[in-house]
Tab-separated table of C-alpha atoms and ligand atoms in Angstrom:
chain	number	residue	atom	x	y	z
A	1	UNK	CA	0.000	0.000	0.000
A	2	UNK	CA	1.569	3.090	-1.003
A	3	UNK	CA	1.756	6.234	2.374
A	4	UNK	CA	2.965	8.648	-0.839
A	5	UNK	CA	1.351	8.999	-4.282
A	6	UNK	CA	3.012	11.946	-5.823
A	7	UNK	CA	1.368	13.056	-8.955
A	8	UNK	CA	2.363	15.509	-11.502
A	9	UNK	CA	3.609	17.772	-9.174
A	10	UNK	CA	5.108	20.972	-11.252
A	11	UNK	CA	6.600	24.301	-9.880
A	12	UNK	CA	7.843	26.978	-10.806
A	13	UNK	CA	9.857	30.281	-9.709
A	14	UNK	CA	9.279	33.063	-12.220
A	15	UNK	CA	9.523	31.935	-15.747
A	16	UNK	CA	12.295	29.135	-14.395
A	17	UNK	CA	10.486	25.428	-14.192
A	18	UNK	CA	12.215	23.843	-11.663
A	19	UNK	CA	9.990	20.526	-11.265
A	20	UNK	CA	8.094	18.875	-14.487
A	21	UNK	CA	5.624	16.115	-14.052
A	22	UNK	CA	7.250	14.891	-10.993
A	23	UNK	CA	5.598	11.616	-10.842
A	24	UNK	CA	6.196	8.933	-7.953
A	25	UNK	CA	4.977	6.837	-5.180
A	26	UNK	CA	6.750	5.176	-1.614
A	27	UNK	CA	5.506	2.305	0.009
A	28	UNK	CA	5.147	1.986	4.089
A	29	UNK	CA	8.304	1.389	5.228
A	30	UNK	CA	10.425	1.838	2.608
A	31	UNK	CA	13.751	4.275	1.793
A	32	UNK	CA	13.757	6.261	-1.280
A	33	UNK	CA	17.040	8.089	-2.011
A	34	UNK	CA	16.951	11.298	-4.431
A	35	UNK	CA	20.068	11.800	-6.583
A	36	UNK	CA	20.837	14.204	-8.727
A	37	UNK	CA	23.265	16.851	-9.341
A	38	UNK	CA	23.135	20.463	-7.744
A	39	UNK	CA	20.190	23.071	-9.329
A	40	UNK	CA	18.376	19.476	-10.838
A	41	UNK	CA	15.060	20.497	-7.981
A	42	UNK	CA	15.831	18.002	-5.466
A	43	UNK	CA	15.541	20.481	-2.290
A	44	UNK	CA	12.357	22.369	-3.883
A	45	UNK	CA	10.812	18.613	-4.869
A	46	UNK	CA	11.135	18.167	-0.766
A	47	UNK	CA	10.494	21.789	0.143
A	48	UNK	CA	6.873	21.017	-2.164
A	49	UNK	CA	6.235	17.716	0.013
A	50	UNK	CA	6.675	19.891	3.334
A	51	UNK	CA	4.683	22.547	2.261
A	52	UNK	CA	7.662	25.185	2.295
A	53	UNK	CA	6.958	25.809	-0.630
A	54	UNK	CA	3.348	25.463	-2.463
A	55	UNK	CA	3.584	23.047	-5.928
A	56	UNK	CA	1.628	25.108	-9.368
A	57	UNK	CA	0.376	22.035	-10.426
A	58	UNK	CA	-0.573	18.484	-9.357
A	59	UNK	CA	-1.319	16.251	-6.147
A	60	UNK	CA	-0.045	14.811	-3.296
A	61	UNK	CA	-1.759	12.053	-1.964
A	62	UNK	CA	-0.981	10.598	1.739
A	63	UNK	CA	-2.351	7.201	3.071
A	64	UNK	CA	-5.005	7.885	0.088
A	65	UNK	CA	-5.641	10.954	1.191
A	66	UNK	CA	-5.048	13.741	-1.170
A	67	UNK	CA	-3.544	16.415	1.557
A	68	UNK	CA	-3.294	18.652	-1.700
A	69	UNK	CA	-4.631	19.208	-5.182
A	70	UNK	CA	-3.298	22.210	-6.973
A	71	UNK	CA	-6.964	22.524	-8.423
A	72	UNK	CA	-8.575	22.426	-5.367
A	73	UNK	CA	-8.593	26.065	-3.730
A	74	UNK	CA	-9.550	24.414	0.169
A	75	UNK	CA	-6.536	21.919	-0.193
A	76	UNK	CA	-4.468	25.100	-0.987
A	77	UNK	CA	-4.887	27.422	1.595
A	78	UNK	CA	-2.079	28.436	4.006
A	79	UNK	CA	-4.682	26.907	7.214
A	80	UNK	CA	-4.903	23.660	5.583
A	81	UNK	CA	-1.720	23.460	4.634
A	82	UNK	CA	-0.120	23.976	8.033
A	83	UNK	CA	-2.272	20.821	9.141
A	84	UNK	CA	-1.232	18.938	6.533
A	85	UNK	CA	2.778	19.313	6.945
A	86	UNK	CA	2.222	17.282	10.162
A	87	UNK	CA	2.468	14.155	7.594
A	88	UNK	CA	5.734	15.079	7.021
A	89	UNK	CA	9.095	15.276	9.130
A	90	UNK	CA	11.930	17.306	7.575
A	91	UNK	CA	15.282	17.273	8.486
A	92	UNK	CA	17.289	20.377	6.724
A	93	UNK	CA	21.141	20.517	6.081
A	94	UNK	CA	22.320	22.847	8.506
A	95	UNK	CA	20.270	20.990	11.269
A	96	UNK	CA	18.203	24.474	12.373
A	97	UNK	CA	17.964	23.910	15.707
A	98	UNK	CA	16.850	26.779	18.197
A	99	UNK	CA	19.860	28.022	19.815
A	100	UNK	CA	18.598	29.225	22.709
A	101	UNK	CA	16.734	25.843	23.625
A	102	UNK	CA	18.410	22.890	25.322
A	103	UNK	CA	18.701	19.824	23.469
A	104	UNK	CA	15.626	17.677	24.974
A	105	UNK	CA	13.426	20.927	24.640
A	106	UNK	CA	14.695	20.952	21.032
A	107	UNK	CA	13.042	17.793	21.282
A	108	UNK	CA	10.196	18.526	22.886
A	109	UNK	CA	9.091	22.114	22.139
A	110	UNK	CA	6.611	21.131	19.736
A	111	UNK	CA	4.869	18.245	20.982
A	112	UNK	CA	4.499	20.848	24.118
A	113	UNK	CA	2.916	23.102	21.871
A	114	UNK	CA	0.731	20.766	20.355
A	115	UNK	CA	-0.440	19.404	23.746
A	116	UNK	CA	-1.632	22.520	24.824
A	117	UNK	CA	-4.919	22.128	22.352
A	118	UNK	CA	-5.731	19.047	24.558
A	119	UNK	CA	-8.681	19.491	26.380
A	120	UNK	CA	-7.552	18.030	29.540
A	121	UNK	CA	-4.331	20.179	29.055
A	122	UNK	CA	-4.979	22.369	32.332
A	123	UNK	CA	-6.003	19.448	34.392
A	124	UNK	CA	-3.307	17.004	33.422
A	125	UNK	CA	-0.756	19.732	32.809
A	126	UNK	CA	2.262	18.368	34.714
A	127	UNK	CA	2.005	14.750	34.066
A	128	UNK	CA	1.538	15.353	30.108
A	129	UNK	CA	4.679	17.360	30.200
A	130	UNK	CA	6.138	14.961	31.981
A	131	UNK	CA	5.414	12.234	29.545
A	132	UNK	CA	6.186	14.305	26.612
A	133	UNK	CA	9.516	15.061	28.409
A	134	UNK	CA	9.983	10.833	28.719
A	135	UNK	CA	9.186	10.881	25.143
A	136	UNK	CA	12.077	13.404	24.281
A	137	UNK	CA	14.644	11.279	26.114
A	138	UNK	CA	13.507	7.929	24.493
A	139	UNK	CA	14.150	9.563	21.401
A	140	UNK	CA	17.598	11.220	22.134
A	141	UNK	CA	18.287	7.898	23.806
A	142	UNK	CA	17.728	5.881	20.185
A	143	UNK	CA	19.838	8.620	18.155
A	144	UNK	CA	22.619	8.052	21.544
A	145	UNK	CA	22.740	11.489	23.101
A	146	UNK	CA	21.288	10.354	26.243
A	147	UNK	CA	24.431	12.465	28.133
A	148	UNK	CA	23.734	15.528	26.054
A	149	UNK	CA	19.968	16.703	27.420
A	150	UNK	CA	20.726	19.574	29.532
A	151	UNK	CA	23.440	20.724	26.863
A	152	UNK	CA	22.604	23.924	24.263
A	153	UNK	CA	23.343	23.324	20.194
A	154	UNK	CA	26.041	25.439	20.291
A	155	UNK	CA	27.891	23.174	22.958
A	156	UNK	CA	27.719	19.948	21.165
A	157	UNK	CA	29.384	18.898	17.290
A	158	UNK	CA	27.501	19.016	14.220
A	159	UNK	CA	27.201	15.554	14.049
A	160	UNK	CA	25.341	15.371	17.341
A	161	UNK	CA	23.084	18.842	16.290
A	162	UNK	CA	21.761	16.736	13.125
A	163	UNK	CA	21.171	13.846	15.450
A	164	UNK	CA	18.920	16.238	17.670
A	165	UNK	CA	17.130	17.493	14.525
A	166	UNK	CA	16.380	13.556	13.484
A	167	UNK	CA	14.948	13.185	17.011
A	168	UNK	CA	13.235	16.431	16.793
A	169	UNK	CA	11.720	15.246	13.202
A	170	UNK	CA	10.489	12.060	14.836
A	171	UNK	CA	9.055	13.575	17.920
A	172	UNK	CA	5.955	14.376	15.561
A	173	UNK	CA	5.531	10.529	14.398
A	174	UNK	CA	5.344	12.105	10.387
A	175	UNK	CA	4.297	9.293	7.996
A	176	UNK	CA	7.664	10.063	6.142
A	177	UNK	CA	10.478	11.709	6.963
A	178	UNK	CA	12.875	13.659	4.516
A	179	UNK	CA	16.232	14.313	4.813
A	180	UNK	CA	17.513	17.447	2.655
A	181	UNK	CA	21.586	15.881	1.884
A	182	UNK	CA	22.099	15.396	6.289
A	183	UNK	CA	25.728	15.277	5.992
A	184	UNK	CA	26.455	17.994	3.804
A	185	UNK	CA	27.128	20.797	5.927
A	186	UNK	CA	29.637	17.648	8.275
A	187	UNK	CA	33.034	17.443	8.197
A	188	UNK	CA	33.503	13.608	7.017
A	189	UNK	CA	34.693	12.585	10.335
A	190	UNK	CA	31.322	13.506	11.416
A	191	UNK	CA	28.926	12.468	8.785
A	192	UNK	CA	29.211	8.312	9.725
A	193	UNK	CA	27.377	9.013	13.476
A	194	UNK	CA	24.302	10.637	11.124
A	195	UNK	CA	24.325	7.821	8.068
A	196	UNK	CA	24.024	5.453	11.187
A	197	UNK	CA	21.302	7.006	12.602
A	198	UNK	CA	19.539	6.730	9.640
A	199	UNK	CA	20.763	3.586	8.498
A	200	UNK	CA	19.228	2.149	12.044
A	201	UNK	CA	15.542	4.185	11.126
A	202	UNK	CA	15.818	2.311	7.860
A	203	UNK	CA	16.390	-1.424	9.530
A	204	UNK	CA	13.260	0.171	11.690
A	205	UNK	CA	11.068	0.423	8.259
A	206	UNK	CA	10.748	4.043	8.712
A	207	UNK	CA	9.401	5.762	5.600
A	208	UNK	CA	11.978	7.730	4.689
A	209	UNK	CA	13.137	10.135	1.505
A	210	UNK	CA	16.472	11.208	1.551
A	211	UNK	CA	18.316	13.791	-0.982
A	212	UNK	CA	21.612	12.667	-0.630
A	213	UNK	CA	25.052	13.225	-2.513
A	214	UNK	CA	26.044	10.088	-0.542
A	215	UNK	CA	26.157	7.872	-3.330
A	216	UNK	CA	27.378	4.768	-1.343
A	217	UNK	CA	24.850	5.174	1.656
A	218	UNK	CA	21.812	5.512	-0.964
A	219	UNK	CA	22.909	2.186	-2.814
A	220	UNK	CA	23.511	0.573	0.240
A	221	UNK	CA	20.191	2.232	2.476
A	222	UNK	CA	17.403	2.703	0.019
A	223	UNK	CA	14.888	0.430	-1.359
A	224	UNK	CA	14.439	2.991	-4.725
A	225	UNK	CA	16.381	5.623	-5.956
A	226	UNK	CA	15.347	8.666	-8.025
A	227	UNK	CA	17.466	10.410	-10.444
A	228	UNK	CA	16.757	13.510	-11.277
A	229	UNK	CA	17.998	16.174	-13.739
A	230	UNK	CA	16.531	19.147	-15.235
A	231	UNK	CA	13.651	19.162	-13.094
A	232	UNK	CA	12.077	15.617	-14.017
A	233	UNK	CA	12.535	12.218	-12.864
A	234	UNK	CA	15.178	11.331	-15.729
A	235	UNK	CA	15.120	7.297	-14.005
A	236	UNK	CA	13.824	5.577	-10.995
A	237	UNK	CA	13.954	2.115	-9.720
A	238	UNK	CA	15.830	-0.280	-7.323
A	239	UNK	CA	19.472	0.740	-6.242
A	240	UNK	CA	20.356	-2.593	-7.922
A	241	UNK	CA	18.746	-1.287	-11.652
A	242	UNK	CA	19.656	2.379	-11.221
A	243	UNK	CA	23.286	2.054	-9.544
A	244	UNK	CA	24.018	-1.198	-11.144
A	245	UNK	CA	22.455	-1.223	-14.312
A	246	UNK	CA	21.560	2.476	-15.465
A	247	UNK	CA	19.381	2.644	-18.655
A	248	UNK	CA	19.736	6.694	-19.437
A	249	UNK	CA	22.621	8.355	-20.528
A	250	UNK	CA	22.422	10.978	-18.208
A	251	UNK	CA	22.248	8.727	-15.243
A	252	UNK	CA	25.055	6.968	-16.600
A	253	UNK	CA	26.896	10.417	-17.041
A	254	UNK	CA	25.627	11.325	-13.256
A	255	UNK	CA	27.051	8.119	-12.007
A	256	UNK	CA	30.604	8.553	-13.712
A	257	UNK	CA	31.000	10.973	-11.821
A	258	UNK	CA	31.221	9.301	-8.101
A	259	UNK	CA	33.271	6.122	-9.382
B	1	ADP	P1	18.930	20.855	-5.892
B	1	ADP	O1	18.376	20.623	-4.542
B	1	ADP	O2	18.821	19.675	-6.790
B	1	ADP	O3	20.320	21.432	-5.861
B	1	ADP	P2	17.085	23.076	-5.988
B	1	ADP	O4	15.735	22.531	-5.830
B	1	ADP	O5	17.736	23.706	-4.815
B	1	ADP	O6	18.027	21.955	-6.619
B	1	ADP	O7	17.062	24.157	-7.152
B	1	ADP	C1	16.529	23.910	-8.444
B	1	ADP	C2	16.524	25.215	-9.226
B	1	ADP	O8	15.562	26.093	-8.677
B	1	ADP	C3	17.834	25.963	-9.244
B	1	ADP	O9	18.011	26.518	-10.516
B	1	ADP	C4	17.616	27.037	-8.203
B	1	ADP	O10	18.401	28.170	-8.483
B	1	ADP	C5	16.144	27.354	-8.376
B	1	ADP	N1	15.495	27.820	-7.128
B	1	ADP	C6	15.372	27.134	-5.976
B	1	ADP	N2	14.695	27.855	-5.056
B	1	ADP	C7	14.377	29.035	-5.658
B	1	ADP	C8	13.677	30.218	-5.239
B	1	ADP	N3	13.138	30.322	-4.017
B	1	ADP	N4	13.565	31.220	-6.124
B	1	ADP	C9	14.084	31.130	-7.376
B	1	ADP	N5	14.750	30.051	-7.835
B	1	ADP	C10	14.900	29.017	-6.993
């Protein structure tokens, strides 16, 4: 059962097209990695899935639920929209954690948020944040900064910031959760702790899209891998057919690159 249908999804900025027919689906579960080189749309194709940015053209269909139809006006307004992001977790380059916050209420912040629309919020107040707080250290816990709670972003690597945005991305239980290229903005003694991480959510079956420049990590983590170039979806298939056995030149051309 596909948890994404992505259908003809189009955008663009100005007179520039940066996504054409964008055309996919993801099964529960399952890793898709999104390769491509740099300017080809792969950060606006997962800016469009979050919502950051709002797709021209075409739909976006979650546990067959279309969450957004270009051509329907209700699906496209700002209120509905902000609902609908909750399907998705995103986890951004430079990590964009708040500064000022400690790790676990990195963590935390928004499921406190969230909590406060509860109806028994005023009632219950203490023992929901308490179990909101137990859910923030489970979660640091399975990304292995148990020791680093009480500690601020700025005290802790980059490696371990990214690892607090994965937790913070998972504190919302999205249906998928994209990566925008995790390890780009690492130095490469750092970017192994984050691949792990994520290698682990995959064992897990998380549903997962990653953009990634890792070439590597997305043959050896993903179930499917997109190429893209130009704006459209140039090949897609197993890492097996599109690593292994590419059928377009330009994949081919891609993939010369990294060998
Ligand atoms: P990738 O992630 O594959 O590097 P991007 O999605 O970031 O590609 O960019 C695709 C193209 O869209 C590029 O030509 C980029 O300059 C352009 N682009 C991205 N965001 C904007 C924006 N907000 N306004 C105008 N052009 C943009």
């Amino acid at each position: 059962m596909p948890v994404l249908e992505v259908k003809d999804i189009e955008k663009s900025f100005g007179t520039l097209q940066v996504l054409k027919k964008i055309d996919f689906s993801l099964e529960k579960g399952e890793t898709l990695a999104i390769i491509g080189s740099s300017g080809s749309g792969k950060t606006t194709l997962l800016r469009c899935l979050n919502f950051l940015e709002r797709p021209d053209r075409g739909k976006i269909i979650v546990n067959h639920e279309v969450i957004f139809d270009a051509a329907d006006p209700v699906t496209r307004r700002d209120s509905e929209l902000r609902k609908k992001r909750l399907h998705f977790g995103l986890v951004f380059q430079n990590f964009n954690l708040f500064p000022q916050y400690t790790v676990l209420k990195n963590v935390t912040l928004a499921l406190e948020l969230l909590a406060r629309e509860r109806p028994d919020y005023k009632q219950r107040k203490k023992a929901i944040l308490e179990e909101i707080r137990e859910k923030g250290r489970n979660l640091l816990a399975q990304v292995g900064l148990s020791d680093k709670l009480d500690y601020y972003p700025h005290m802790i690597s980059g490696g371990q910031q990214q690892r607090v945005a994965i937790a913070r991305a998972l504190a919302l239980e999205p249906d998928i959760l994209c990566f925008d290229e995790p390890t780009s903005a690492l130095d490469p003694e750092l970017t192994g702790e984050v691949l792990k991480v994520i290698r682990n959510l995959a064992e897990r079956h998380t549903t997962m899209i990653i953009v990634t420049h890792e070439m590597d990590f997305a043959r050896d983590v993903a179930d499917r891998v997109i190429f893209m170039d130009g704006g459209v979806i140039v090949e897609q298939g197993s890492p097996e057919e599109v690593f292994g056995n590419p059928r377009e030149e330009r994949t081919k051309q891609f993939l010369a690159r990294y060998k």
